[in-house]
């Protein structure tokens, strides 16, 4: 089972209760709890769950921002990589948002996260961010 399957199951169970709007809100609350979970795979799942909205063209930018800030100092490689994936996918649709999010965090963001985040950014922005990060 992958992340999207796990989140889909949680959402399906919540929707089965009969109120789709409440189900979406409840899923958000679940993810808000998961991002602070002591188990690293749960934290990783919380951030990867944001990919579905990003890919559908309906990203939850407030959660991307909050989860990114909560996880930016992570020591776990797989979480840093997952955050980079979300930013990379988002940069395909909204490179300006990703650039504006990464820029003030460039001195604390991990190498793997920034490499993923800038992969689809305009060359000028990617080069500038990477140059500052490498100092």
mmCIF file of C-alpha atoms in Angstrom:
data_model
loop_
_atom_site.group_PDB
_atom_site.id
_atom_site.type_symbol
_atom_site.label_atom_id
_atom_site.label_comp_id
_atom_site.label_asym_id
_atom_site.label_seq_id
_atom_site.Cartn_x
_atom_site.Cartn_y
_atom_site.Cartn_z
ATOM 1 C CA UNK A 1 0.000 0.000 0.000
ATOM 2 C CA UNK A 2 1.381 3.409 -0.919
ATOM 3 C CA UNK A 3 0.711 6.795 0.669
ATOM 4 C CA UNK A 4 -2.109 7.750 -1.660
ATOM 5 C CA UNK A 5 -3.832 4.421 -0.932
ATOM 6 C CA UNK A 6 -3.499 4.941 2.824
ATOM 7 C CA UNK A 7 -4.820 8.487 2.703
ATOM 8 C CA UNK A 8 -7.549 7.401 0.282
ATOM 9 C CA UNK A 9 -8.682 4.742 2.737
ATOM 10 C CA UNK A 10 -8.813 7.229 5.601
ATOM 11 C CA UNK A 11 -10.768 9.675 3.441
ATOM 12 C CA UNK A 12 -13.154 6.924 2.240
ATOM 13 C CA UNK A 13 -13.883 5.944 5.829
ATOM 14 C CA UNK A 14 -14.545 9.556 6.739
ATOM 15 C CA UNK A 15 -16.795 10.065 3.677
ATOM 16 C CA UNK A 16 -18.740 6.921 4.562
ATOM 17 C CA UNK A 17 -19.980 8.859 7.558
ATOM 18 C CA UNK A 18 -22.105 10.834 5.080
ATOM 19 C CA UNK A 19 -20.713 14.384 4.953
ATOM 20 C CA UNK A 20 -18.037 14.892 2.255
ATOM 21 C CA UNK A 21 -17.146 18.430 3.362
ATOM 22 C CA UNK A 22 -16.667 17.293 6.940
ATOM 23 C CA UNK A 23 -14.650 14.328 5.654
ATOM 24 C CA UNK A 24 -12.222 16.668 3.868
ATOM 25 C CA UNK A 25 -11.882 18.779 7.017
ATOM 26 C CA UNK A 26 -11.417 15.688 9.171
ATOM 27 C CA UNK A 27 -8.700 14.393 6.818
ATOM 28 C CA UNK A 28 -6.926 17.746 7.160
ATOM 29 C CA UNK A 29 -7.036 17.424 10.931
ATOM 30 C CA UNK A 30 -5.638 13.887 10.703
ATOM 31 C CA UNK A 31 -2.772 15.093 8.534
ATOM 32 C CA UNK A 32 -2.151 18.013 10.922
ATOM 33 C CA UNK A 33 -1.700 15.475 13.713
ATOM 34 C CA UNK A 34 0.407 13.139 11.586
ATOM 35 C CA UNK A 35 2.966 15.813 10.680
ATOM 36 C CA UNK A 36 3.958 15.943 14.372
ATOM 37 C CA UNK A 37 3.821 12.201 15.004
ATOM 38 C CA UNK A 38 6.902 10.707 16.701
ATOM 39 C CA UNK A 39 6.997 7.908 14.090
ATOM 40 C CA UNK A 40 8.887 9.200 11.078
ATOM 41 C CA UNK A 41 6.926 7.181 8.516
ATOM 42 C CA UNK A 42 3.697 8.821 9.706
ATOM 43 C CA UNK A 43 5.268 12.302 9.377
ATOM 44 C CA UNK A 44 6.436 11.362 5.886
ATOM 45 C CA UNK A 45 2.944 10.160 4.966
ATOM 46 C CA UNK A 46 1.470 13.482 6.103
ATOM 47 C CA UNK A 47 3.656 15.475 3.725
ATOM 48 C CA UNK A 48 3.280 13.012 0.838
ATOM 49 C CA UNK A 49 -0.508 13.147 1.229
ATOM 50 C CA UNK A 50 -0.290 16.715 -0.075
ATOM 51 C CA UNK A 51 0.874 15.419 -3.470
ATOM 52 C CA UNK A 52 -2.648 14.423 -4.538
ATOM 53 C CA UNK A 53 -3.889 18.013 -4.343
ATOM 54 C CA UNK A 54 -0.748 19.350 -5.974
ATOM 55 C CA UNK A 55 -1.058 16.938 -8.897
ATOM 56 C CA UNK A 56 -4.782 17.653 -9.274
ATOM 57 C CA UNK A 57 -4.073 21.375 -9.525
ATOM 58 C CA UNK A 58 -5.660 22.121 -6.165
ATOM 59 C CA UNK A 59 -2.726 22.304 -3.728
ATOM 60 C CA UNK A 60 -3.298 23.048 -0.076
ATOM 61 C CA UNK A 61 -0.658 25.769 0.030
ATOM 62 C CA UNK A 62 -1.278 26.570 3.690
ATOM 63 C CA UNK A 63 -0.503 22.977 4.634
ATOM 64 C CA UNK A 64 2.486 22.806 2.285
ATOM 65 C CA UNK A 65 3.790 25.935 4.025
ATOM 66 C CA UNK A 66 3.074 24.704 7.569
ATOM 67 C CA UNK A 67 4.242 21.138 6.990
ATOM 68 C CA UNK A 68 7.348 22.386 5.221
ATOM 69 C CA UNK A 69 8.218 24.634 8.138
ATOM 70 C CA UNK A 70 7.514 21.836 10.610
ATOM 71 C CA UNK A 71 9.757 19.403 8.724
ATOM 72 C CA UNK A 72 12.486 21.631 7.297
ATOM 73 C CA UNK A 73 14.890 20.732 10.096
ATOM 74 C CA UNK A 74 14.213 16.985 9.853
ATOM 75 C CA UNK A 75 17.176 14.689 10.152
ATOM 76 C CA UNK A 76 15.398 11.765 8.459
ATOM 77 C CA UNK A 77 16.447 11.496 4.819
ATOM 78 C CA UNK A 78 13.123 10.083 3.631
ATOM 79 C CA UNK A 79 11.183 13.004 5.087
ATOM 80 C CA UNK A 80 13.563 15.570 3.596
ATOM 81 C CA UNK A 81 13.225 13.801 0.230
ATOM 82 C CA UNK A 82 9.411 13.719 0.513
ATOM 83 C CA UNK A 83 9.266 17.449 1.222
ATOM 84 C CA UNK A 84 11.424 17.984 -1.846
ATOM 85 C CA UNK A 85 9.060 15.867 -3.952
ATOM 86 C CA UNK A 86 6.059 17.949 -2.916
ATOM 87 C CA UNK A 87 7.921 21.161 -3.722
ATOM 88 C CA UNK A 88 9.159 19.732 -7.045
ATOM 89 C CA UNK A 89 5.659 18.738 -8.142
ATOM 90 C CA UNK A 90 4.283 22.097 -7.032
ATOM 91 C CA UNK A 91 7.011 23.920 -8.954
ATOM 92 C CA UNK A 92 5.675 22.427 -12.195
ATOM 93 C CA UNK A 93 2.435 24.354 -11.710
ATOM 94 C CA UNK A 94 3.453 27.274 -9.514
ATOM 95 C CA UNK A 95 7.205 27.908 -9.713
ATOM 96 C CA UNK A 96 6.834 31.386 -8.240
ATOM 97 C CA UNK A 97 5.266 30.049 -5.052
ATOM 98 C CA UNK A 98 8.029 27.465 -4.630
ATOM 99 C CA UNK A 99 10.740 30.057 -5.247
ATOM 100 C CA UNK A 100 9.160 32.433 -2.720
ATOM 101 C CA UNK A 101 8.838 29.605 -0.172
ATOM 102 C CA UNK A 102 12.388 28.279 -0.574
ATOM 103 C CA UNK A 103 14.173 31.637 -0.723
ATOM 104 C CA UNK A 104 13.838 32.694 2.947
ATOM 105 C CA UNK A 105 14.635 29.138 4.060
ATOM 106 C CA UNK A 106 17.590 28.537 1.764
ATOM 107 C CA UNK A 107 20.137 28.569 4.584
ATOM 108 C CA UNK A 108 18.315 25.888 6.604
ATOM 109 C CA UNK A 109 16.856 23.669 3.892
ATOM 110 C CA UNK A 110 18.623 20.347 3.343
ATOM 111 C CA UNK A 111 20.550 19.576 0.192
ATOM 112 C CA UNK A 112 18.217 16.787 -0.900
ATOM 113 C CA UNK A 113 15.137 18.943 -0.330
ATOM 114 C CA UNK A 114 16.427 21.905 -2.302
ATOM 115 C CA UNK A 115 17.739 19.750 -5.154
ATOM 116 C CA UNK A 116 14.273 18.279 -5.611
ATOM 117 C CA UNK A 117 12.520 21.627 -5.102
ATOM 118 C CA UNK A 118 14.486 23.471 -7.788
ATOM 119 C CA UNK A 119 14.485 20.708 -10.399
ATOM 120 C CA UNK A 120 11.652 22.302 -12.457
ATOM 121 C CA UNK A 121 12.194 25.936 -11.519
ATOM 122 C CA UNK A 122 13.358 28.404 -14.152
ATOM 123 C CA UNK A 123 17.129 28.028 -14.534
ATOM 124 C CA UNK A 124 17.844 31.519 -13.188
ATOM 125 C CA UNK A 125 15.855 30.932 -9.966
ATOM 126 C CA UNK A 126 17.225 27.424 -9.445
ATOM 127 C CA UNK A 127 20.820 28.571 -9.935
ATOM 128 C CA UNK A 128 20.425 31.510 -7.571
ATOM 129 C CA UNK A 129 18.848 29.390 -4.822
ATOM 130 C CA UNK A 130 21.435 26.637 -5.127
ATOM 131 C CA UNK A 131 24.309 29.152 -5.094
ATOM 132 C CA UNK A 132 23.062 30.714 -1.855
ATOM 133 C CA UNK A 133 22.392 27.298 -0.280
ATOM 134 C CA UNK A 134 25.920 26.063 -1.043
ATOM 135 C CA UNK A 135 27.651 28.978 0.693
#
